[in-house]
Coordinates of C-alpha atoms in Angstrom, one line a residue:
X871 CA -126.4 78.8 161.2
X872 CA -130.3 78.3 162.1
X873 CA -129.1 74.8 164.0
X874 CA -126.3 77.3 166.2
X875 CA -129.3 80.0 166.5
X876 CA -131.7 77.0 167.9
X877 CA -129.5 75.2 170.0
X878 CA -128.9 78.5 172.0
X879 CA -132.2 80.3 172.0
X880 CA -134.0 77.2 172.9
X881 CA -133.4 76.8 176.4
X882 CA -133.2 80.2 176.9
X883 CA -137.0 80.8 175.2
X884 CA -137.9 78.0 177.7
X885 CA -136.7 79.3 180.8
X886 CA -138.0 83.0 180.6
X887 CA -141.3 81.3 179.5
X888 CA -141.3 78.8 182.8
X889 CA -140.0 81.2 184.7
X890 CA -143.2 83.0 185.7
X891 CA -144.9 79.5 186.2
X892 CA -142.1 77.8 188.3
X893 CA -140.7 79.6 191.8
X894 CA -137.9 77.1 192.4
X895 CA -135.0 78.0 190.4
X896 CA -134.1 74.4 190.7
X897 CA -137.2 72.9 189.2
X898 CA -137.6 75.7 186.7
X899 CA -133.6 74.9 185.5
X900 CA -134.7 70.5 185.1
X901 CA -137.9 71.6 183.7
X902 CA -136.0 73.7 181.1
X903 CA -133.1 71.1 180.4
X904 CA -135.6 68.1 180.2
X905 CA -137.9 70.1 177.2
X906 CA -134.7 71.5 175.5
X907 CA -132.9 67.9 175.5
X908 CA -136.0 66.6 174.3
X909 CA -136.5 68.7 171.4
X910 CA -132.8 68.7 170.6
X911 CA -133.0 64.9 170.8
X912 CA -136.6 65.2 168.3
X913 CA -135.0 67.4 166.0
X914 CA -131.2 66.4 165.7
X915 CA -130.5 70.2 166.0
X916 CA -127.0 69.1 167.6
X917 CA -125.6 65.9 167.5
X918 CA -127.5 63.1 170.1
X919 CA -124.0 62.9 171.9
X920 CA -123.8 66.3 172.8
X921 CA -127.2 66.7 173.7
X922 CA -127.1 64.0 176.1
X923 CA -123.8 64.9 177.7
X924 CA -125.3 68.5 178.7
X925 CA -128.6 66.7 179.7
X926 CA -125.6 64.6 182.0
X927 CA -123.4 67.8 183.1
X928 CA -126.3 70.6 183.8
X929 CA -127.7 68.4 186.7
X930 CA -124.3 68.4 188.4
X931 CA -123.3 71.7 188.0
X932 CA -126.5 73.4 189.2
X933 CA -126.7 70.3 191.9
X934 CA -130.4 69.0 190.9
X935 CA -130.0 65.7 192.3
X936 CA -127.6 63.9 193.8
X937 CA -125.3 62.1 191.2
X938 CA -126.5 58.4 191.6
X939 CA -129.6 59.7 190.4
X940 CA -127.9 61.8 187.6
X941 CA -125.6 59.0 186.3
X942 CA -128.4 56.2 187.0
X943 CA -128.4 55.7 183.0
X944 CA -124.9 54.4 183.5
X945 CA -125.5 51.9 186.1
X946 CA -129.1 50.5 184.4
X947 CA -129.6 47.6 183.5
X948 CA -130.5 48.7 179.3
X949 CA -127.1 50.2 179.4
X950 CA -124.9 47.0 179.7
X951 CA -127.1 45.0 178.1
X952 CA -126.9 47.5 174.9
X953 CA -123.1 47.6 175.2
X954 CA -122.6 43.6 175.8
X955 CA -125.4 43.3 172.7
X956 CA -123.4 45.4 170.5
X957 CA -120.4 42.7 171.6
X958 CA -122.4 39.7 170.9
X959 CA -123.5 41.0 167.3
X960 CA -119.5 41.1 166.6
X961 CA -118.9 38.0 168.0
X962 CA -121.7 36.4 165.8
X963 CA -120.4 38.1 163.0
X964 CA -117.2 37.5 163.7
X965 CA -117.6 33.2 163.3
X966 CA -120.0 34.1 160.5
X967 CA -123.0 32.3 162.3
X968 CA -125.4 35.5 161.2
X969 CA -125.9 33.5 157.4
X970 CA -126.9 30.4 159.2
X971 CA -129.3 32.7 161.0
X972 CA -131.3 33.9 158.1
X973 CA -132.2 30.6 156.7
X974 CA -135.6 30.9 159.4
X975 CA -136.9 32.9 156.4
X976 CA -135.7 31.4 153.4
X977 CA -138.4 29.1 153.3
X978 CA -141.1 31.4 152.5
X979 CA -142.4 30.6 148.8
X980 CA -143.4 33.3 146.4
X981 CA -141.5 35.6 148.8
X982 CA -142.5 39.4 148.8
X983 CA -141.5 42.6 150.6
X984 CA -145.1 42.3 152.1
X985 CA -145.1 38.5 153.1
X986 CA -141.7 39.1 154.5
X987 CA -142.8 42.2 156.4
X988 CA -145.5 40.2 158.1
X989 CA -143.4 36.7 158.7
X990 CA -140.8 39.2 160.5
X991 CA -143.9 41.0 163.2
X992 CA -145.7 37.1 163.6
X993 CA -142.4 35.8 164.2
X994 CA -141.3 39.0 166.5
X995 CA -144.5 39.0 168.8
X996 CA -144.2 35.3 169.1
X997 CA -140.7 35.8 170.3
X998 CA -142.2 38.7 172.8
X999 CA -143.9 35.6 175.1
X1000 CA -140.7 34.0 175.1
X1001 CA -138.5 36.2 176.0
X1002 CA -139.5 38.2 178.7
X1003 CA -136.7 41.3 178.3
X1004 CA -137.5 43.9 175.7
X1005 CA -134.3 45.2 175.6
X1006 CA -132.5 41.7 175.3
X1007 CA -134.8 41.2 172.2
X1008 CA -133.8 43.5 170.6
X1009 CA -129.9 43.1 171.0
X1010 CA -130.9 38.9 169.5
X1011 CA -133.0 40.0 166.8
X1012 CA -131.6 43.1 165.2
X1013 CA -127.9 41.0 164.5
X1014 CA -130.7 38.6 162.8
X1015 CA -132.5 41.5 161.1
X1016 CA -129.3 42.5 159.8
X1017 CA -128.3 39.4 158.3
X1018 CA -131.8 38.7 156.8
X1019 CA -131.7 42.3 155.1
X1020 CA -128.3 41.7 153.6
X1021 CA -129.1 37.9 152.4
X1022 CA -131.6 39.8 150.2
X1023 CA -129.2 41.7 148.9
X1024 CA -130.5 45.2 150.6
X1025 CA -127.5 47.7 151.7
X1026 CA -127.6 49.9 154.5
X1027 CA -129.5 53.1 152.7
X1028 CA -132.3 50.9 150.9
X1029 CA -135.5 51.5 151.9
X1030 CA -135.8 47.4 152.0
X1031 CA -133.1 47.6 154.6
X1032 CA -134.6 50.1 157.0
X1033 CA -138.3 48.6 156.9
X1034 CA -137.0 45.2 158.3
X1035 CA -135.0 46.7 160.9
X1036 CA -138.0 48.8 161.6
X1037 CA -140.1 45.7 161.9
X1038 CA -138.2 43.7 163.9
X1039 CA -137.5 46.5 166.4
X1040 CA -141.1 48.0 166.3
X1041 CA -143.4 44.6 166.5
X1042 CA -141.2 43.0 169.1
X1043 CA -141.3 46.1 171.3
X1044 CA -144.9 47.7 171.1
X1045 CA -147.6 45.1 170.2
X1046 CA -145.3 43.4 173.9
X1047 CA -146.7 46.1 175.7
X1048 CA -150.0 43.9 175.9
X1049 CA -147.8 40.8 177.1
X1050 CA -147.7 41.3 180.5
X1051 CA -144.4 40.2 181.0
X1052 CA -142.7 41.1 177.8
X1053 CA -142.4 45.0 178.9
X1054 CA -140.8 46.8 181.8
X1055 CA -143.8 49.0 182.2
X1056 CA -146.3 46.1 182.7
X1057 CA -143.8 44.8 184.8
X1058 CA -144.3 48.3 187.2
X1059 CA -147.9 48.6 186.7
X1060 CA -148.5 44.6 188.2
X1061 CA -145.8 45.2 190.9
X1062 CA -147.8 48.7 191.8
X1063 CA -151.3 47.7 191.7
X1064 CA -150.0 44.5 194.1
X1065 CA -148.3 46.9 196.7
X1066 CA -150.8 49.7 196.5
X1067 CA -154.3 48.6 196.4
X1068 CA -153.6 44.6 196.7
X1069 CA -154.7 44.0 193.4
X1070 CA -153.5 41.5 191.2
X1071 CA -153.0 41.6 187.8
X1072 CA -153.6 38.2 186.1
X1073 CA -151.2 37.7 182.6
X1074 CA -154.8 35.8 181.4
X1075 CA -156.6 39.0 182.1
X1076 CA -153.9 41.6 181.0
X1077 CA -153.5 39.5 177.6
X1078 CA -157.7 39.5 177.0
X1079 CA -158.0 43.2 177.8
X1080 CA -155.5 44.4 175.7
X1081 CA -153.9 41.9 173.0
X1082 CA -157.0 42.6 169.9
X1083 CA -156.6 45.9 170.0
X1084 CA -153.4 47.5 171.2
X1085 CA -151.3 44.0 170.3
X1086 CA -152.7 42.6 167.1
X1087 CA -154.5 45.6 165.4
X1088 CA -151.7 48.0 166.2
X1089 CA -149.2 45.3 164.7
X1090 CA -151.0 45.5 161.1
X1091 CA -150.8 49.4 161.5
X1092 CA -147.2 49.2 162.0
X1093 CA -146.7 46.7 159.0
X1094 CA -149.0 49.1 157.0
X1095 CA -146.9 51.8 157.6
X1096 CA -143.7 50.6 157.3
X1097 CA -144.8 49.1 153.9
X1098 CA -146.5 52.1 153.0
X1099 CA -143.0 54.4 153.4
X1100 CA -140.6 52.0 153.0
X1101 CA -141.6 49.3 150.2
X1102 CA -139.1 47.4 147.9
X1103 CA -138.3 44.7 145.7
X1104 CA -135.6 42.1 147.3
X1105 CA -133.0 42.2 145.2
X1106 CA -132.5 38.3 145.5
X1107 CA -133.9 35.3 147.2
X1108 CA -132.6 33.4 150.7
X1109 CA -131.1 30.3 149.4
X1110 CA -130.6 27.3 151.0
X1111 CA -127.5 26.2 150.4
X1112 CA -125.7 22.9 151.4
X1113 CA -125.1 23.2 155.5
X1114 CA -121.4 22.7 156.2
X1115 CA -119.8 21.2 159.3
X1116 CA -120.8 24.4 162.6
X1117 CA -116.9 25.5 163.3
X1118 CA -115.5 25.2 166.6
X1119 CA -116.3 28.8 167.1
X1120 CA -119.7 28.8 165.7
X1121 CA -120.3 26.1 168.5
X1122 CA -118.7 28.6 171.2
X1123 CA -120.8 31.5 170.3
X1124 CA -124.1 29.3 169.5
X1125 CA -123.6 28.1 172.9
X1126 CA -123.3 30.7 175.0
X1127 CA -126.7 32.2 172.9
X1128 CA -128.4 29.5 174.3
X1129 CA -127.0 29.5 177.7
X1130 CA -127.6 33.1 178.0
X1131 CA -131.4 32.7 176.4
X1132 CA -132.0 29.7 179.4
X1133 CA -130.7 32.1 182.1
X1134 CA -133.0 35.5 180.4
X1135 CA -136.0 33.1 180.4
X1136 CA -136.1 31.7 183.5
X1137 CA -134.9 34.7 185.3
X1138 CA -138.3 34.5 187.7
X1139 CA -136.3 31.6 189.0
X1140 CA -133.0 32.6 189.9
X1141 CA -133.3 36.3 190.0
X1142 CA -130.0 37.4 188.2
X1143 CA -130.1 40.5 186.2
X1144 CA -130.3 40.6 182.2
X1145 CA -127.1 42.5 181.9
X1146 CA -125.0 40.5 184.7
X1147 CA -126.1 37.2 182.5
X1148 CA -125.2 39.2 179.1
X1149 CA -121.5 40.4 180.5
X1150 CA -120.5 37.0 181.8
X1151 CA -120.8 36.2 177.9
X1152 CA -119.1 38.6 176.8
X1153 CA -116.3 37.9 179.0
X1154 CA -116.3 34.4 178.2
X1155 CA -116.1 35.0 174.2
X1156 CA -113.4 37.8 175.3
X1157 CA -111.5 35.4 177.3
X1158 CA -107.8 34.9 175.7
X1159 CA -108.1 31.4 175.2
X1160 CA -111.6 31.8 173.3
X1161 CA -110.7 35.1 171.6
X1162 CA -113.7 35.1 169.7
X1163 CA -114.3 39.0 170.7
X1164 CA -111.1 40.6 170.1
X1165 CA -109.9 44.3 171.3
X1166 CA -109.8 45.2 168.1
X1167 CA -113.7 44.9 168.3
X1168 CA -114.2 47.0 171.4
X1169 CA -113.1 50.1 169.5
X1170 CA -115.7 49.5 167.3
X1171 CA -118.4 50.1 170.1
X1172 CA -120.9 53.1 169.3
X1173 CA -120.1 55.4 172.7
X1174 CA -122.0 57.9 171.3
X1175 CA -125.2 55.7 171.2
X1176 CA -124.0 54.4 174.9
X1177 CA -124.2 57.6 176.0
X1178 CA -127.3 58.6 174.9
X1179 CA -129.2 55.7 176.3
X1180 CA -127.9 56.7 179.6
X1181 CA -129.1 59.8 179.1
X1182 CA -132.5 58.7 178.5
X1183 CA -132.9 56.5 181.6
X1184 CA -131.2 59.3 183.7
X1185 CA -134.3 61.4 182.1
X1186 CA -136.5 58.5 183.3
X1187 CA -134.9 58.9 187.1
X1188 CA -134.9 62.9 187.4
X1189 CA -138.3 62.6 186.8
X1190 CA -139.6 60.1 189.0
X1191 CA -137.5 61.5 191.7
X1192 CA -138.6 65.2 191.4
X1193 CA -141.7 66.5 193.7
X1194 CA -142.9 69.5 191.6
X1195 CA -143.5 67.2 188.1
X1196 CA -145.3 64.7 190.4
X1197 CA -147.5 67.9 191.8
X1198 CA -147.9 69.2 188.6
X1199 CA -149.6 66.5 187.2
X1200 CA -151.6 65.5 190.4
X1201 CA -153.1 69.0 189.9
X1202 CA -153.5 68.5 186.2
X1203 CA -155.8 65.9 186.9
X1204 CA -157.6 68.0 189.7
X1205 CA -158.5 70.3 186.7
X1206 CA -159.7 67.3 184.6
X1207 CA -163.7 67.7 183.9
X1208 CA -165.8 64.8 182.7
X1209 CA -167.2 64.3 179.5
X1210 CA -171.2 63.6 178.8
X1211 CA -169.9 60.8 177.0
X1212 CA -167.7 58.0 178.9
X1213 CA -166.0 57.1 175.5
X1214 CA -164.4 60.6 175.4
X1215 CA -163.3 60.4 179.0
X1216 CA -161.6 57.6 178.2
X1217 CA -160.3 59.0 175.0
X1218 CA -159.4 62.1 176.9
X1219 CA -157.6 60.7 180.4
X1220 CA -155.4 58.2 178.3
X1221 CA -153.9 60.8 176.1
X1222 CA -153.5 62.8 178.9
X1223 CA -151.4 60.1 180.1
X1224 CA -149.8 59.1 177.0
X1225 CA -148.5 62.6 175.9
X1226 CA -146.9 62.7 179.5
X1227 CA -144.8 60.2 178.0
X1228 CA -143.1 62.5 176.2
X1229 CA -141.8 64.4 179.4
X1230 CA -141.3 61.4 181.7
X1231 CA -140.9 58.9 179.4
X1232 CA -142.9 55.7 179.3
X1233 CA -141.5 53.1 182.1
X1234 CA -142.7 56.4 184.3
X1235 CA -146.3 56.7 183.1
X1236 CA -146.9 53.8 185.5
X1237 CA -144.7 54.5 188.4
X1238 CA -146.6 58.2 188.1
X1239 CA -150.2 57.0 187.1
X1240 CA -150.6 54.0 189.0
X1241 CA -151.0 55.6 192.7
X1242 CA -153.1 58.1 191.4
X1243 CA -155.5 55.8 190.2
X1244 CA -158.1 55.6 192.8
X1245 CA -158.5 59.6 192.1
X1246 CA -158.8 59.0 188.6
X1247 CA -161.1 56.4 188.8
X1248 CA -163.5 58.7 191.2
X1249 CA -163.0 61.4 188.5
X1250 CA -163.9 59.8 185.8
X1251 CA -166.3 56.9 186.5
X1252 CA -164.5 54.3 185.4
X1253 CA -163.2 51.2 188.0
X1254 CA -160.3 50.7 188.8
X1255 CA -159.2 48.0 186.8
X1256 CA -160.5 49.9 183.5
X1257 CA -157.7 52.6 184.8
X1258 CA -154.6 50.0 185.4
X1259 CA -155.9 49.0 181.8
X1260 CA -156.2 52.9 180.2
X1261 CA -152.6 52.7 181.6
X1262 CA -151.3 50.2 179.0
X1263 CA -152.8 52.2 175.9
X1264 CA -151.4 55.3 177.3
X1265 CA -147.9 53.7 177.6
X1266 CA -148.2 51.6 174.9
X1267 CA -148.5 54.4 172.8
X1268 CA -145.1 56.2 171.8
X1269 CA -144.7 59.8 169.8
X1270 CA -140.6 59.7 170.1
X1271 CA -138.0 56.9 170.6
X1272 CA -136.0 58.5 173.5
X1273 CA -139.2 57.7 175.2
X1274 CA -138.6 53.6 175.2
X1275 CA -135.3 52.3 175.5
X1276 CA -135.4 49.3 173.4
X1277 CA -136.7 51.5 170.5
X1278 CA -133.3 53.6 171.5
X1279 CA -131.3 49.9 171.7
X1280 CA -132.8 49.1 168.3
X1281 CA -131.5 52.5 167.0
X1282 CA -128.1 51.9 168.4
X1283 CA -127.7 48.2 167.4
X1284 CA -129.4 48.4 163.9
X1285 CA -127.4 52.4 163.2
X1286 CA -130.5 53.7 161.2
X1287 CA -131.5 56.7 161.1
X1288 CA -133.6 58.4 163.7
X1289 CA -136.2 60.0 161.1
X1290 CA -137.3 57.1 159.9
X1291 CA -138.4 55.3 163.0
X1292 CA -140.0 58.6 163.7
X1293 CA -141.7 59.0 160.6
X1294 CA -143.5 55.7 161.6
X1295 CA -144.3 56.0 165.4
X1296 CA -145.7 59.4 165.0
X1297 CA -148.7 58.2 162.1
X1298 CA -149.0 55.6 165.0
X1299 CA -149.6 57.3 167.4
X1300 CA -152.0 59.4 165.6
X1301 CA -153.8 56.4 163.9
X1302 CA -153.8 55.0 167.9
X1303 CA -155.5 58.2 170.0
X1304 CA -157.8 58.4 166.7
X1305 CA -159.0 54.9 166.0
X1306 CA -157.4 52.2 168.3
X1307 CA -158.5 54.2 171.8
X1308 CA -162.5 54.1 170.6
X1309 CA -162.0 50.6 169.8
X1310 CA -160.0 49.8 172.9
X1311 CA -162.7 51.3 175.2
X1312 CA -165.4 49.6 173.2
X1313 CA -163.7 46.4 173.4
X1314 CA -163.1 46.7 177.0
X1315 CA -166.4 48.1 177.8
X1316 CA -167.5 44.5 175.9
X1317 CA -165.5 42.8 179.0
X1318 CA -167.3 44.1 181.4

């Protein structure tokens, strides 16, 4: 009854609230279905499904934007490669290859929840410098997590289970944010400060400003955390057991893994697409002849997750593509007034930026932020380059998962619960704006 009472009055609060801030009935009706969808998403009032499919059908009917904007979640690039990942997880389950998988961890002596916590983030940030896609890291290593979870006898409602998938998907997604080619937003802050002001970003420089603090320190948070909440005792031990003879399948799928990882990783190369790479392999273990992905594994598929990963970058696209959000926070930052101290202008113009996250979503913050700079930097005091770099704290830093896709992906593939990854980001994000900002700006006022 209260969920029924929310889900209606909610929107309905919102808009006669807006609606003597905002004059265009347009804007006020996207400013009021963004918030609502966002704390329907937050809260789990209705289903995410349902949520997202209104977020999908109010723009048409009310004609917001034109409908390649609207449907832009369906034709992304995180879209396919979240449905060919959930394919490629059955297929390597399907030849049984995930057990041959886990045995990267078995040989950890005197192996503890803690030990195994911390083996998991070294191994997943490493993995963040070689594989340049967040997203496709997530669909490789949550099949792993999986299989590394169950070897240790966890089920799917331990609270063993859910810190290693929370691991895997939280230290190979956020401490990347300081790799400057591990993340999409990095990837739009370089490409901006290139084509804006001619500056050029160095992955040398990026990695030295950023790494200590927002890469390394905020990993041990996470680990903290996740121990702190979700501790346990492995029920048994990783063995190794005598390797058999790989199958003829396990070769197939083994392959095309690595044929697929070649083309991700040297993508700067050639230039093909994540998900165009990922689909060809799914097509290939789908073929008749190979049959290693059967149709009886396509109804399987989580639509409802598809869905609201669509929904999210759609979000992400209404956003960037609407003038009155833009001028709303262009005149936010008119307002802004500086501190005596520079450390709390720092502290206070990258919240102001991360919290915007919320509302636009992170790969935004940068497409938003970034031509704005030169009138934050004359604001504030600081240089430019100190601005591109507040950027990556302010992005790096994430209250909800609908604001980062591969924390979405890692929802979808791993089929946890929202709460719990929640639970986690939100004591980070607190522990980051309270501790890790001062010591960001300290360390970068060091570098000068």
């Amino acid at each position: 009854m209260i969920k029924n009472v929310l889900f209606i009055f909610t929107p309905i609060f919102i808009y006669l609230v807006l609606s003597s801030f905002i004059e265009n009935n347009q804007d006020l009706i996207l400013i009021t279905l963004i918030l609502s969808t966002i704390i329907y998403w937050a809260t789990n009032v209705v289903p995410l499904y349902f949520s997202s499919l209104i977020f999908l059908f109010v723009p048409i009917v009310f004609s917001i934007s034109s409908k390649e904007v609207i449907f832009s979640g369906f034709s992304s690039s995180a879209f396919w490669l979240v449905f060919a990942g959930m394919l490629i997880a059955t297929a390597v389950k399907n030849v049984q290859l995930n057990d041959r998988f886990s045995l990267i961890f078995a040989n950890i002596r005197n192996l503890t929840y803690l030990k195994l916590l911390i083996y998991i983030s070294i191994f997943s940030i490493l993995f963040s410098f070689i594989m340049p896609s967040s997203v496709v890291r997530i669909v490789l290593l949550v099949p792993l997590a999986v299989v590394v979870a169950t070897n240790l006898g966890f089920s799917e409602n331990d609270k063993g289970y859910i810190g290693i998938m929370l691991t895997f998907i939280l230290s190979s997604t956020l401490p990347a944010f300081t790799v400057l080619t591990a993340n999409v937003p990095n990837m739009i802050l370089a490409g901006l400060t290139k084509e804006v002001f001619d500056y050029e970003i160095l992955f040398s420089q990026y990695f030295i400003s950023n790494f200590l603090v927002l890469g390394l320190l905020k990993n041990i948070v996470i680990v903290s955390l996740i121990y702190y909440f979700f501790n346990d005792t492995p029920k048994k031990q990783i063995t190794i057991e005598k390797s058999k003879a790989y199958s003829k399948d396990e070769k197939i799928v083994l392959a095309v893994i690595l044929v697929m990882l070649t083309f991700w990783m040297s993508d700067f190369m050639h230039k093909i697409s994540p998900n165009i790479i990922a689909i060809v392999g799914v097509l290939f273990l789908a073929y008749p002849s190979i049959n290693i992905i059967k149709s009886k594994d396509i109804d399987t598929i989580n639509f409802s997750s598809l869905i609201y990963v669509a929904a999210i970058i759609s979000l992400g696209s209404l956003v960037a593509s609407n003038s009155y959000i833009k001028t709303t926070l262009f005149e936010a930052i008119n307002q802004f007034e500086p501190f005596e101290y520079e450390l709390f202008n720092y502290m206070a113009l990258t919240s102001i930026m991360s919290f915007s996250g919320i509302v636009i979503t992170q790969p935004t913050i940068p497409a938003i932020f970034t031509p704005l700079a030169e009138q934050l930097s004359q604001i504030s005091g600081f240089s430019l380059d100190e601005i591109f770099m507040m950027q990556v704290a302010a992005f790096s830093n994430v209250f909800f998962p609908f604001q980062a896709p591969p924390l979405i992906v890692g929802l979808a593939l791993s089929q946890i619960k929202q709460k719990y990854m929640l639970k986690i980001i939100l004591f980070l994000a607190l522990v980051s704006i309270v501790f890790l900002y001062p010591l960001e700006y300290l360390w970068l006022t060091l570098l000068r």
